[in-house]
Coordinates of N, CA and C in Angstrom, one line a residue:
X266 N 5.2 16.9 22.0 CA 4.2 15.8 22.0 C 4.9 14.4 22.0
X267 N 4.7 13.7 23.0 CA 5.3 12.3 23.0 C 5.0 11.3 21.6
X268 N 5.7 11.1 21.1 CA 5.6 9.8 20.1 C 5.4 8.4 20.6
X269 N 3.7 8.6 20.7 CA 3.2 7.4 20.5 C 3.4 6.2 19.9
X270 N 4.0 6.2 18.7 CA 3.7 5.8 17.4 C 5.5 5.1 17.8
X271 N 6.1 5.4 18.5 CA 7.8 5.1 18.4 C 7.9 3.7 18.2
X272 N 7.0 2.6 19.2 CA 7.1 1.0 18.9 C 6.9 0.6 17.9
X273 N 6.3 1.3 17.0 CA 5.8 1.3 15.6 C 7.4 1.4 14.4
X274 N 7.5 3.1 15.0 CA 8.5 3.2 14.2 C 10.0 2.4 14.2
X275 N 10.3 2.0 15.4 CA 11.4 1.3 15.4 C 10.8 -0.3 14.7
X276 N 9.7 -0.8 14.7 CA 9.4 -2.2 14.1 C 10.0 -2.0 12.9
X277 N 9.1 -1.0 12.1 CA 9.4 -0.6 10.9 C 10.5 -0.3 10.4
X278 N 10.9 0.0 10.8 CA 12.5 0.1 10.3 C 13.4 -1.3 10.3
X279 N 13.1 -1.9 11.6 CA 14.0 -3.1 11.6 C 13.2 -4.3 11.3
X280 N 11.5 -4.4 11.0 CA 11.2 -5.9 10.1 C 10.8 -5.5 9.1
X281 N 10.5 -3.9 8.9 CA 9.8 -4.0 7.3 C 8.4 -3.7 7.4
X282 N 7.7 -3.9 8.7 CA 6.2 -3.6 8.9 C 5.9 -3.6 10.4
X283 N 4.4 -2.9 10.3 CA 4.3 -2.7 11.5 C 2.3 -3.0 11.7
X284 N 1.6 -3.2 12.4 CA 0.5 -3.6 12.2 C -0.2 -2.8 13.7
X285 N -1.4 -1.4 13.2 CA -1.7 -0.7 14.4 C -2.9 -1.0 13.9
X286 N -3.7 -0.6 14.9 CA -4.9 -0.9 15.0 C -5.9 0.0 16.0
X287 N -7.3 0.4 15.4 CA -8.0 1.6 15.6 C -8.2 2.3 15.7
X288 N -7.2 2.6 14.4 CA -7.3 4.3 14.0 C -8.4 4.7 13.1
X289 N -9.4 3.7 12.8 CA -11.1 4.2 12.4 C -12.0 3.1 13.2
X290 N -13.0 4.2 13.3 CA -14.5 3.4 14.4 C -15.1 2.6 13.2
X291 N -15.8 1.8 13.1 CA -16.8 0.8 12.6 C -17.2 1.7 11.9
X292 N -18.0 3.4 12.3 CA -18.9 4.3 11.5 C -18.3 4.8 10.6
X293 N -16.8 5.1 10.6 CA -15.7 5.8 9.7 C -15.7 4.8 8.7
X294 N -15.3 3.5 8.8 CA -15.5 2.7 8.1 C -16.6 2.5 7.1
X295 N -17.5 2.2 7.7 CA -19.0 2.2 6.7 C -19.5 3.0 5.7
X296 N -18.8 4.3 6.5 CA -18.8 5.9 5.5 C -18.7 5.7 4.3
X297 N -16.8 5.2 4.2 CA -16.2 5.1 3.5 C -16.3 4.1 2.7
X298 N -17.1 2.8 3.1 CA -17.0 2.1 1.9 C -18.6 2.5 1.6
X299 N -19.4 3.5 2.3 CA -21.0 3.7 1.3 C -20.3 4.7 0.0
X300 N -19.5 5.4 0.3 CA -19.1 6.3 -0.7 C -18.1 5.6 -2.0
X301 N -17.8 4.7 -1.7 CA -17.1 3.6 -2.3 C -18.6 3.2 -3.0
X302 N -19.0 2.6 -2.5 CA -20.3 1.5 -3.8 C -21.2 2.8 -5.1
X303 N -21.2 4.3 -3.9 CA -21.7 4.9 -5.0 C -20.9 5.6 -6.0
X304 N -20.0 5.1 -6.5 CA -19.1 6.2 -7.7 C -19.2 5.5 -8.6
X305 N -19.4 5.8 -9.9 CA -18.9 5.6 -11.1 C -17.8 4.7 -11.5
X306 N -18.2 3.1 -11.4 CA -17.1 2.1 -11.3 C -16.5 2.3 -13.1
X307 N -16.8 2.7 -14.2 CA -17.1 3.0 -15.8 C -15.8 3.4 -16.1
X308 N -14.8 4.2 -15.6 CA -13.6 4.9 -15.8 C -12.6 3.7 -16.4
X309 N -11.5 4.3 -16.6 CA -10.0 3.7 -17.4 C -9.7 3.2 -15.8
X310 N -9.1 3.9 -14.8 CA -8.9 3.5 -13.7 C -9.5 2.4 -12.8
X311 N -10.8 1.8 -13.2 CA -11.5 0.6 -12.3 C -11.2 -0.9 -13.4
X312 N -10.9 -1.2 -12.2 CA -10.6 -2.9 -12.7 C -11.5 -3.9 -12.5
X313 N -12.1 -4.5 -12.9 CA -13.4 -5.3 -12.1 C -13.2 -6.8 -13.1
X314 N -12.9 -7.9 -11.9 CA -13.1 -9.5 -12.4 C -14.0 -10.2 -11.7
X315 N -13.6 -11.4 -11.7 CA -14.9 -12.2 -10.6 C -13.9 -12.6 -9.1
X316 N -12.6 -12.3 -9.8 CA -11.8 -12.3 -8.5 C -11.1 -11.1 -7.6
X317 N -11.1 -9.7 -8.2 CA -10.7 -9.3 -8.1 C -11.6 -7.6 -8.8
X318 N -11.5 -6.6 -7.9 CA -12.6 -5.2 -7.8 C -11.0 -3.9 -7.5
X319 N -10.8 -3.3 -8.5 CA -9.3 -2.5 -7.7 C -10.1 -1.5 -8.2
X320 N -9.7 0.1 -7.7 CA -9.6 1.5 -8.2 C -8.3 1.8 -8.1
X321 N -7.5 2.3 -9.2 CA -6.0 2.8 -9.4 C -6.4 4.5 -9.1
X322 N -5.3 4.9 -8.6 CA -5.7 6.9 -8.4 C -6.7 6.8 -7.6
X323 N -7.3 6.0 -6.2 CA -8.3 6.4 -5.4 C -8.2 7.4 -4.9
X324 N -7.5 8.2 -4.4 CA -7.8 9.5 -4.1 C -8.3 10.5 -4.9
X325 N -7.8 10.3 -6.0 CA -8.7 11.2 -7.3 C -9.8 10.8 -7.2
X326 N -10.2 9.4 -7.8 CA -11.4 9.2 -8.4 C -12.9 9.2 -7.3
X327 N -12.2 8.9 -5.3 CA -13.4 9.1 -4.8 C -12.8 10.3 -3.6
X328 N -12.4 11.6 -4.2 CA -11.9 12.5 -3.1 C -13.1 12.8 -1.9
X329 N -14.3 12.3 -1.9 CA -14.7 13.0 -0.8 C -14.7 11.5 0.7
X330 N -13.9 10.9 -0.1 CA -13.2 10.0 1.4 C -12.2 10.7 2.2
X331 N -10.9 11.8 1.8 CA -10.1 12.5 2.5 C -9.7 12.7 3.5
X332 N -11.0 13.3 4.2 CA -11.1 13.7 5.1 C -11.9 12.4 6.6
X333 N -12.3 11.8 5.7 CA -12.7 10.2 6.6 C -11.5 10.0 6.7
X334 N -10.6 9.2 5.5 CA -9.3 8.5 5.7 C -8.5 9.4 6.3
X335 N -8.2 10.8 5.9 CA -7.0 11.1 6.6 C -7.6 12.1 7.8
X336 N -8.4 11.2 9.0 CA -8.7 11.8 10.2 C -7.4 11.6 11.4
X337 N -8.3 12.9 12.6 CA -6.8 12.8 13.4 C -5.8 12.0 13.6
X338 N -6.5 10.7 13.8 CA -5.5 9.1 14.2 C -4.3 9.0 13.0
X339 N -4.8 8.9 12.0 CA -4.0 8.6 11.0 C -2.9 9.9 10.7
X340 N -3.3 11.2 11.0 CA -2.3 12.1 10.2 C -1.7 12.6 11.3
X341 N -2.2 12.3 12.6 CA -0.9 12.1 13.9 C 0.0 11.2 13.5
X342 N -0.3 9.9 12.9 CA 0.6 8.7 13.0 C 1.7 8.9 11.5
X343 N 1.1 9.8 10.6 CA 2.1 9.9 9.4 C 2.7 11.0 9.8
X344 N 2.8 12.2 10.6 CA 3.7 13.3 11.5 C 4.8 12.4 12.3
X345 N 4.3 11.4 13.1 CA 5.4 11.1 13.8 C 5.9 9.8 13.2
X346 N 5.7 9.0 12.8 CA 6.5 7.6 12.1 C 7.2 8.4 10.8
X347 N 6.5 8.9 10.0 CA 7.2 9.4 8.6 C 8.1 10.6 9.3
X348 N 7.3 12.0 9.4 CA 7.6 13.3 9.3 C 6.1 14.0 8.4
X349 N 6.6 15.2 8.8 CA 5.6 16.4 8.3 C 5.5 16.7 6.8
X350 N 6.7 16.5 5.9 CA 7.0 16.6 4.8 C 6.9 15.6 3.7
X351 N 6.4 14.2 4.3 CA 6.0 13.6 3.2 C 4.6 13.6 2.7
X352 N 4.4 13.2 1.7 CA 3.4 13.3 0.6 C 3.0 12.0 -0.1
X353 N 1.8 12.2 -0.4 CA 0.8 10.8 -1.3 C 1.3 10.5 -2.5
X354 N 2.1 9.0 -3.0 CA 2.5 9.1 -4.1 C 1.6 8.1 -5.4
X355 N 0.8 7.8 -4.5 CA 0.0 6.5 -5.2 C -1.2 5.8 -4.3
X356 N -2.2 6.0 -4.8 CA -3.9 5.3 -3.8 C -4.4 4.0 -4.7
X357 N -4.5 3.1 -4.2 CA -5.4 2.3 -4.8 C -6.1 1.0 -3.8
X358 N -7.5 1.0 -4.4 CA -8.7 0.3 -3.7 C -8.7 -0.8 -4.2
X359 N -8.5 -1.9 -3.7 CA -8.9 -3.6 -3.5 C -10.1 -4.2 -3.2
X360 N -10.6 -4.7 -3.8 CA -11.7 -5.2 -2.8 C -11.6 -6.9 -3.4
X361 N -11.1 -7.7 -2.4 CA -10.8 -9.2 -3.2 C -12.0 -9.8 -2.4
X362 N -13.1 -10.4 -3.1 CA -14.6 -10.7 -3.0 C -14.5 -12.2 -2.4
X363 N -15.4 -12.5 -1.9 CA -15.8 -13.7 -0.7 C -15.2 -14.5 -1.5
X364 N -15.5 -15.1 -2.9 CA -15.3 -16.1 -3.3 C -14.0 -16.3 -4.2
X365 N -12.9 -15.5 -4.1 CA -12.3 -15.0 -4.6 C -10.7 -16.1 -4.8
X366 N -10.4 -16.5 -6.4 CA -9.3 -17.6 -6.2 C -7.7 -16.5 -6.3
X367 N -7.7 -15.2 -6.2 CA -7.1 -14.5 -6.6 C -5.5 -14.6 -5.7
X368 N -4.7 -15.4 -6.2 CA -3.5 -15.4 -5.5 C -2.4 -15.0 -5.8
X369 N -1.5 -13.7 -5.0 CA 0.0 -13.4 -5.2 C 1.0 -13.6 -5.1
X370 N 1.7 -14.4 -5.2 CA 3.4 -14.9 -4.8 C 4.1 -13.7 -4.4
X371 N 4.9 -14.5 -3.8 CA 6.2 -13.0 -3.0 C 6.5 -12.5 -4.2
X372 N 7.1 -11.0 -3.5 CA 7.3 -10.2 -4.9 C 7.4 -9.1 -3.9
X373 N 8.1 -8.0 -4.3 CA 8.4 -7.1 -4.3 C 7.7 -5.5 -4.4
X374 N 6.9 -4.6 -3.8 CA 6.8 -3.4 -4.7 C 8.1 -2.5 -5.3
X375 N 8.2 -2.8 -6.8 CA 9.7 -2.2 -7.6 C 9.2 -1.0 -8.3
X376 N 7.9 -0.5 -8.5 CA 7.4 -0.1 -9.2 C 7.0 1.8 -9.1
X377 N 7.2 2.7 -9.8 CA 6.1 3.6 -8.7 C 5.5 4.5 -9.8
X378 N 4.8 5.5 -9.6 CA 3.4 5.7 -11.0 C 3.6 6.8 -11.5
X379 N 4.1 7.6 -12.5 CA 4.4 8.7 -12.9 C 3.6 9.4 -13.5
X380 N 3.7 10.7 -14.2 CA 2.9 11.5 -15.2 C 2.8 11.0 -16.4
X381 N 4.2 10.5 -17.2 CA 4.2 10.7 -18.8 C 6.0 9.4 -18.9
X382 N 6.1 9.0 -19.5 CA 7.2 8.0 -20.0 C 8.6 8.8 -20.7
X383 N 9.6 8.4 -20.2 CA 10.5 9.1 -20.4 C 11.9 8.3 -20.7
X384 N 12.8 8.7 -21.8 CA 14.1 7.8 -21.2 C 14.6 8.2 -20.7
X385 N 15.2 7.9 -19.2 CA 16.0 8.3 -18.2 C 17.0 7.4 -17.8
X386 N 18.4 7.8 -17.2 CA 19.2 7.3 -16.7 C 18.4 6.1 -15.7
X387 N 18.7 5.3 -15.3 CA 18.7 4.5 -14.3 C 17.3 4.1 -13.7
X388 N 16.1 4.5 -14.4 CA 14.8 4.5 -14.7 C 14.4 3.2 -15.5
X389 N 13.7 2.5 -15.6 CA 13.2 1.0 -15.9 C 13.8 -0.2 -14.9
X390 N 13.0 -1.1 -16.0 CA 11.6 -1.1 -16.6 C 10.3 -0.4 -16.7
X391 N 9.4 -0.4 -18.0 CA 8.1 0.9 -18.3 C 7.1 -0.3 -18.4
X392 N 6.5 0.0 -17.3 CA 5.2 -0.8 -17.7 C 4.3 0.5 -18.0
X393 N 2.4 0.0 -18.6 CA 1.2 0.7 -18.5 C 0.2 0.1 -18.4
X394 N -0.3 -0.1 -17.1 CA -1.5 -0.4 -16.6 C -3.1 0.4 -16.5
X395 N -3.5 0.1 -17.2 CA -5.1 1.1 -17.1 C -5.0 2.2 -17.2
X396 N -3.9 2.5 -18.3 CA -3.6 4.3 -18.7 C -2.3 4.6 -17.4
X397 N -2.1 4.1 -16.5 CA -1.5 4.9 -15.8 C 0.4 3.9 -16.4
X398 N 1.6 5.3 -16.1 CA 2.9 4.5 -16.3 C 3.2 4.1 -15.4
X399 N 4.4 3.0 -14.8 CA 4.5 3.5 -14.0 C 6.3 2.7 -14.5
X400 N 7.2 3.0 -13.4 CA 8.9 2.6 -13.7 C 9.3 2.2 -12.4
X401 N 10.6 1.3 -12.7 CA 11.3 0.9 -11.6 C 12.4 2.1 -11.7
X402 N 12.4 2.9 -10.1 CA 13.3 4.0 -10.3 C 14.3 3.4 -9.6
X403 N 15.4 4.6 -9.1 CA 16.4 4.0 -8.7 C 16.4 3.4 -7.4
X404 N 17.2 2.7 -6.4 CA 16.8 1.9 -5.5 C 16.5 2.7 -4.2
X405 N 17.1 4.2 -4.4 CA 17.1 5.0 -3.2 C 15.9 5.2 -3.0
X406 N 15.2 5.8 -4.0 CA 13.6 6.0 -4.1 C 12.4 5.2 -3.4
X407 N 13.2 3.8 -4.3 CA 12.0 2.8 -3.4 C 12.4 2.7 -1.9
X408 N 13.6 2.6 -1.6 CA 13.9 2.4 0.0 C 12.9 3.9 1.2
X409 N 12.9 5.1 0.0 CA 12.1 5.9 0.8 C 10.6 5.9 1.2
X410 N 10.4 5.0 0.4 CA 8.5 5.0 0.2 C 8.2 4.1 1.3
X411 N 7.1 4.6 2.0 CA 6.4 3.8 3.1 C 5.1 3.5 2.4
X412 N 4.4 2.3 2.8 CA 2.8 1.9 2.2 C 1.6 1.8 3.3
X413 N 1.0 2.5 3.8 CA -0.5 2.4 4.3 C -1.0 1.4 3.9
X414 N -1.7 0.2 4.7 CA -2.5 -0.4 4.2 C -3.9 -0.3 5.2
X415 N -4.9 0.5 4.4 CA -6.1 1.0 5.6 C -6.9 -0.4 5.3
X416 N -7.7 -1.6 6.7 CA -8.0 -2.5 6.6 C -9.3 -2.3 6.6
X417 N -10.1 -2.4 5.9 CA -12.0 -2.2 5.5 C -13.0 -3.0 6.5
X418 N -12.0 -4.0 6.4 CA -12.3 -5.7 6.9 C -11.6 -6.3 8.0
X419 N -12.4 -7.3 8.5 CA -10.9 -8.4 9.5 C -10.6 -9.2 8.7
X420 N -9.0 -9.2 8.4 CA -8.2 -9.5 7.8 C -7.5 -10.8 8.3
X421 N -7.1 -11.9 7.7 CA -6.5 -13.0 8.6 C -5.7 -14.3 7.3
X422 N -5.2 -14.5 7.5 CA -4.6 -16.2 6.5 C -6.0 -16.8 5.7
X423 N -7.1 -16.7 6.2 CA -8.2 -17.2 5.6 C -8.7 -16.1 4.5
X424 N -8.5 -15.3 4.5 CA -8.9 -14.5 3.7 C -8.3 -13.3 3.2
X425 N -6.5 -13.8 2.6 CA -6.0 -13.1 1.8 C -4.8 -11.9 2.9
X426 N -5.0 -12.3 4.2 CA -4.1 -11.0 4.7 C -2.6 -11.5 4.2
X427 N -1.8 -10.1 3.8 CA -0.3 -10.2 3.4 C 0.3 -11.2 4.7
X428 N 1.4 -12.4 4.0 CA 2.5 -12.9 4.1 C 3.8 -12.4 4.4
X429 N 4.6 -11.8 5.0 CA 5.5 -11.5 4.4 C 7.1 -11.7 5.0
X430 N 8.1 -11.9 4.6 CA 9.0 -12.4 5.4 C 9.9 -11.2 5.9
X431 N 10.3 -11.0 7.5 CA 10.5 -10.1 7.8 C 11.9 -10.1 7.4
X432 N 12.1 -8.6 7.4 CA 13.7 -7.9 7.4 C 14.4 -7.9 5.9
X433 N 13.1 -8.3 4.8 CA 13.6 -8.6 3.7 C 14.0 -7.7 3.1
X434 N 13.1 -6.7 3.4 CA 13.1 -5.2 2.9 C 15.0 -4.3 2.9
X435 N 15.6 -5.4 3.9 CA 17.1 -4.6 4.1 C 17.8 -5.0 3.3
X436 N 17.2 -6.4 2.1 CA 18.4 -7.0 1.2 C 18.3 -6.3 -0.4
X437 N 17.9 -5.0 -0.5 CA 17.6 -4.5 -1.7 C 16.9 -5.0 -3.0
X438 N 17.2 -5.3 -3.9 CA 15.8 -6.4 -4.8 C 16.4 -7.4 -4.3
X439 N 15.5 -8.3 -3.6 CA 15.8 -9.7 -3.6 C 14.6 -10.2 -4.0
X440 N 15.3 -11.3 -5.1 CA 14.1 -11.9 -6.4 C 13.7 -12.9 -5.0
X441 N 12.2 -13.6 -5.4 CA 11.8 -14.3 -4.6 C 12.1 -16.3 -5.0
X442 N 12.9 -16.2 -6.0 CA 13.4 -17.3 -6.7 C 14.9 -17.7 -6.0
X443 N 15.0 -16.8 -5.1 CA 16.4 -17.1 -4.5 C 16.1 -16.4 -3.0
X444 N 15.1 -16.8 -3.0 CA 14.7 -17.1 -1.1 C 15.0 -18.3 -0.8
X445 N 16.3 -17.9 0.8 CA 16.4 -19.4 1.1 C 15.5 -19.8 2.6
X446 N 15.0 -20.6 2.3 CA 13.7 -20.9 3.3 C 14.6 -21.5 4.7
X447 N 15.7 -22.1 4.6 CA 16.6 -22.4 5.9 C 16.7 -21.3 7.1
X448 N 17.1 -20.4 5.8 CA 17.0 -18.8 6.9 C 16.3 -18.3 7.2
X449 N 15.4 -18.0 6.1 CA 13.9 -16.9 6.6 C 13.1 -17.4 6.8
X450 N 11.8 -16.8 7.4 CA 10.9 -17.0 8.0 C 9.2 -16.4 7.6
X451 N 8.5 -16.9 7.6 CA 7.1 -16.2 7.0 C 6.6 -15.8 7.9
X452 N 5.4 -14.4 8.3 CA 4.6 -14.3 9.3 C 3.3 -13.5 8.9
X453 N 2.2 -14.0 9.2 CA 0.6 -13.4 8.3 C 0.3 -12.5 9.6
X454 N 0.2 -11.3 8.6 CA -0.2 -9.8 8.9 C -1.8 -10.0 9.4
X455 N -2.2 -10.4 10.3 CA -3.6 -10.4 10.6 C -4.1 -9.0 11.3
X456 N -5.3 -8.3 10.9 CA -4.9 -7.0 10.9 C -7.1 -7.0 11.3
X457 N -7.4 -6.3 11.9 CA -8.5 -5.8 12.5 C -9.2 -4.9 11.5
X458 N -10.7 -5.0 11.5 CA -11.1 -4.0 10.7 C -10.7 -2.4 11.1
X459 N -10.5 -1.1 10.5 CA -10.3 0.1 11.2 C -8.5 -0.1 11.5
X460 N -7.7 -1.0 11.1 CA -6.5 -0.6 11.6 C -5.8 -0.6 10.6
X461 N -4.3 -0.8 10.5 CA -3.6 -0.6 9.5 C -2.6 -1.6 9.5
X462 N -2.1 -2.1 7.8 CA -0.8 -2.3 8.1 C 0.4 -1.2 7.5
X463 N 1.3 -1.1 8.1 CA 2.3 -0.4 6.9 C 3.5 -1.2 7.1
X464 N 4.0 -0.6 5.7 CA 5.2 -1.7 5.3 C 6.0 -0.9 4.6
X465 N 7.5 -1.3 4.3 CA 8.3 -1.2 2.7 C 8.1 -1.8 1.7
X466 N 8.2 -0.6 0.9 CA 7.7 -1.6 -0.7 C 8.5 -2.9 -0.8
X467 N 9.9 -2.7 -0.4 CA 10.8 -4.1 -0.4 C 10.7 -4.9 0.3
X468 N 9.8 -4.9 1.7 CA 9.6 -6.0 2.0 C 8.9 -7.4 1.0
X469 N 9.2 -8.5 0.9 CA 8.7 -9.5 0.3 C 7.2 -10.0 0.8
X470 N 6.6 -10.0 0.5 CA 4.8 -10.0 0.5 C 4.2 -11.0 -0.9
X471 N 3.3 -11.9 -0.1 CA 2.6 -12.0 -0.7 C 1.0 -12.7 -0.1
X472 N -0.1 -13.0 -1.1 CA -1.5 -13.0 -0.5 C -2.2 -14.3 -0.7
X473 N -2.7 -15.0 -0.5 CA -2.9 -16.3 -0.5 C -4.5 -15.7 -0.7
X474 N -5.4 -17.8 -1.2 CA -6.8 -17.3 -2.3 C -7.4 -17.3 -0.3
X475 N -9.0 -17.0 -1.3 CA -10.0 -16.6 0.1 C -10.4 -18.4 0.3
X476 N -10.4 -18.6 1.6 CA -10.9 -19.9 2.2 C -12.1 -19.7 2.8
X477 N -12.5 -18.7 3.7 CA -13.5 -18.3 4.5 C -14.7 -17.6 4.5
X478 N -14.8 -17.3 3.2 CA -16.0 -16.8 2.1 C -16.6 -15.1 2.7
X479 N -15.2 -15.0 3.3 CA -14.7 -13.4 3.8 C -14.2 -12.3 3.0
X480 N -15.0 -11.2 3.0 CA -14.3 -10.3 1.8 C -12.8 -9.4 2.8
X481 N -12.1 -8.9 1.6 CA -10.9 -8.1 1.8 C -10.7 -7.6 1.0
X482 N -11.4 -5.3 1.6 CA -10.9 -4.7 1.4 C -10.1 -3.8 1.7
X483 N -9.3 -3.3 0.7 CA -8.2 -2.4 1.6 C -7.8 -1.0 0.8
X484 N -7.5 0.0 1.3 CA -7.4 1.0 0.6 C -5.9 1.6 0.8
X485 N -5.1 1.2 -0.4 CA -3.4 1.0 -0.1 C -2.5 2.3 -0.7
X486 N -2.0 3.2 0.3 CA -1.3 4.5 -0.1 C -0.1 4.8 0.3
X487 N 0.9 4.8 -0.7 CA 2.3 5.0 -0.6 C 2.4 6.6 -0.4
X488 N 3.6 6.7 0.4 CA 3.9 8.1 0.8 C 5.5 8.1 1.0
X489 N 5.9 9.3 0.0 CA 7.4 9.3 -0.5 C 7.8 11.4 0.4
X490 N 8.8 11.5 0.4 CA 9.1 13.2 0.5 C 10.4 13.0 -0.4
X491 N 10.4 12.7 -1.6 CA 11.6 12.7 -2.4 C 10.9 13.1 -3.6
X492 N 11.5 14.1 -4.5 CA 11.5 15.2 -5.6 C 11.9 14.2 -6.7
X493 N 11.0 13.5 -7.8 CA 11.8 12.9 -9.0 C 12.4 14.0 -9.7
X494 N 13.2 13.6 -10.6 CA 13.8 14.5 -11.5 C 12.6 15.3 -12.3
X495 N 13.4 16.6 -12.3 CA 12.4 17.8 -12.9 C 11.5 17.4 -13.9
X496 N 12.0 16.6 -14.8 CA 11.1 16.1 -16.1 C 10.0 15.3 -15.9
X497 N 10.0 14.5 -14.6 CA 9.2 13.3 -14.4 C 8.1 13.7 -13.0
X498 N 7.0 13.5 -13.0 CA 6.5 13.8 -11.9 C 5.9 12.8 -11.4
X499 N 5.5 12.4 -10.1 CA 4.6 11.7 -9.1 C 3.4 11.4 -9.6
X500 N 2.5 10.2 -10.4 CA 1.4 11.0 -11.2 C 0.1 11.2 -10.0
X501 N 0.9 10.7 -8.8 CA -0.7 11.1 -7.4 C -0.3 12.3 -6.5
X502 N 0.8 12.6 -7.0 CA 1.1 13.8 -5.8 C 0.0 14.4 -5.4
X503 N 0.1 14.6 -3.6 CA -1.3 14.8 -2.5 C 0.3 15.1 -1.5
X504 N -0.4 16.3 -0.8 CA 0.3 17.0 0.4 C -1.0 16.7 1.4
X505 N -0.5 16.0 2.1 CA -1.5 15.9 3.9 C -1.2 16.8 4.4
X506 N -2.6 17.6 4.9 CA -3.1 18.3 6.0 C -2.4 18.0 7.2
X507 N -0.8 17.8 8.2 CA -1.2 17.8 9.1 C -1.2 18.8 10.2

């Protein structure tokens, strides 16, 4: 089978992200966020402000999206950009609301979500967020993780789409306090309802407030094929169907 997806994969690798578009219809869409408004927002896992609506563990907490989110478009495109053998290591739902002053500075994903807290070699920082742990592992780990970001909404500078400065992802942690602006460059992920962005966790990102009195949701999933140490587990591990 020809690899469609190759323009993609080479972006990705050399800026850090890649931005496809209509890999869900309008109807797939709607599905998924009707099954979204009816669940049980009550849990340890939902976050709810006036600026901000997240689900941490989306795939747990609304599994009968699955099979919407991971339809043919998408689990062709994680076969051939990833491979066959990676796996779900973390889901979580956004929904940053019309009126929303919610804003992120550059920054890094360093972070990734385990079972249970542990002292390990070369493991930390331990944060705990809404019950879940999660640690900065070693740097190999994060360089393996790719991030889905499935777009609910049209996405744009006015209303919150990622920032992010390309190629940053190849300088390992780089703190955003020692960005030199002479060199790099910014460019906004404007991304279509039904498409995607994906990215490296190390690329440098960040989200600016809502101007446009446009909502942005996004339903964001990391996918790793690396084994943590026997003691420590993945706390979203999910094997795709492809």
């Amino acid at each position: 089978m020809d690899n469609i997806f190759q323009p993609h994969q080479e972006q990705l690798s050399e800026q850090g992200f890649t931005i496809v578009e209509n890999i869900y219809t309008e109807d797939e869409v709607t599905q998924i966020l009707e099954l979204i408004v009816n669940i049980d927002n009550s849990k340890a896992t939902f976050r709810k402000s006036a600026d901000l609506f997240a689900i941490r563990q989306f795939l747990k907490e609304v599994p009968a999206t699955h099979s919407l989110i991971f339809n043919k478009n998408l689990t062709q495109l994680i076969s051939q950009l990833f491979g066959q053998d990676f796996f779900v290591v973390k889901s979580i739902y956004f929904d940053k609301p019309e009126t929303s002053n919610w804003y992120v500075p550059y920054h890094q994903d360093l972070t990734i979500s385990v079972d249970k807290k542990l002292e390990m070699e070369n493991f930390g920082p331990w944060t705990v967020k809404q019950n879940q742990f999660a640690v900065q592992p070693p740097i190999e780990i994060l360089e393996n993780i790719v991030t889905i970001r499935i777009h609910l909404d049209d996405t744009n500078g006015n209303n919150g789409a990622l920032r992010v400065i390309p190629k940053s992802h190849t300088k390992k942690i780089y703190r955003p306090e020692h960005i030199d602006w002479s060199k790099e460059s910014e460019t906004t992920c404007n991304v279509k309802q039904g498409g995607l962005m994906i990215m490296k966790p190390l690329l440098l990102h960040s989200s600016s407030r809502t101007t446009n009195n446009q909502k942005r949701r996004v339903i964001h999933i990391e996918f790793s094929n690396i084994a943590l140490p026997t003691s420590l587990q993945w706390a979203e591990w999910m094997k795709v169907d492809i």
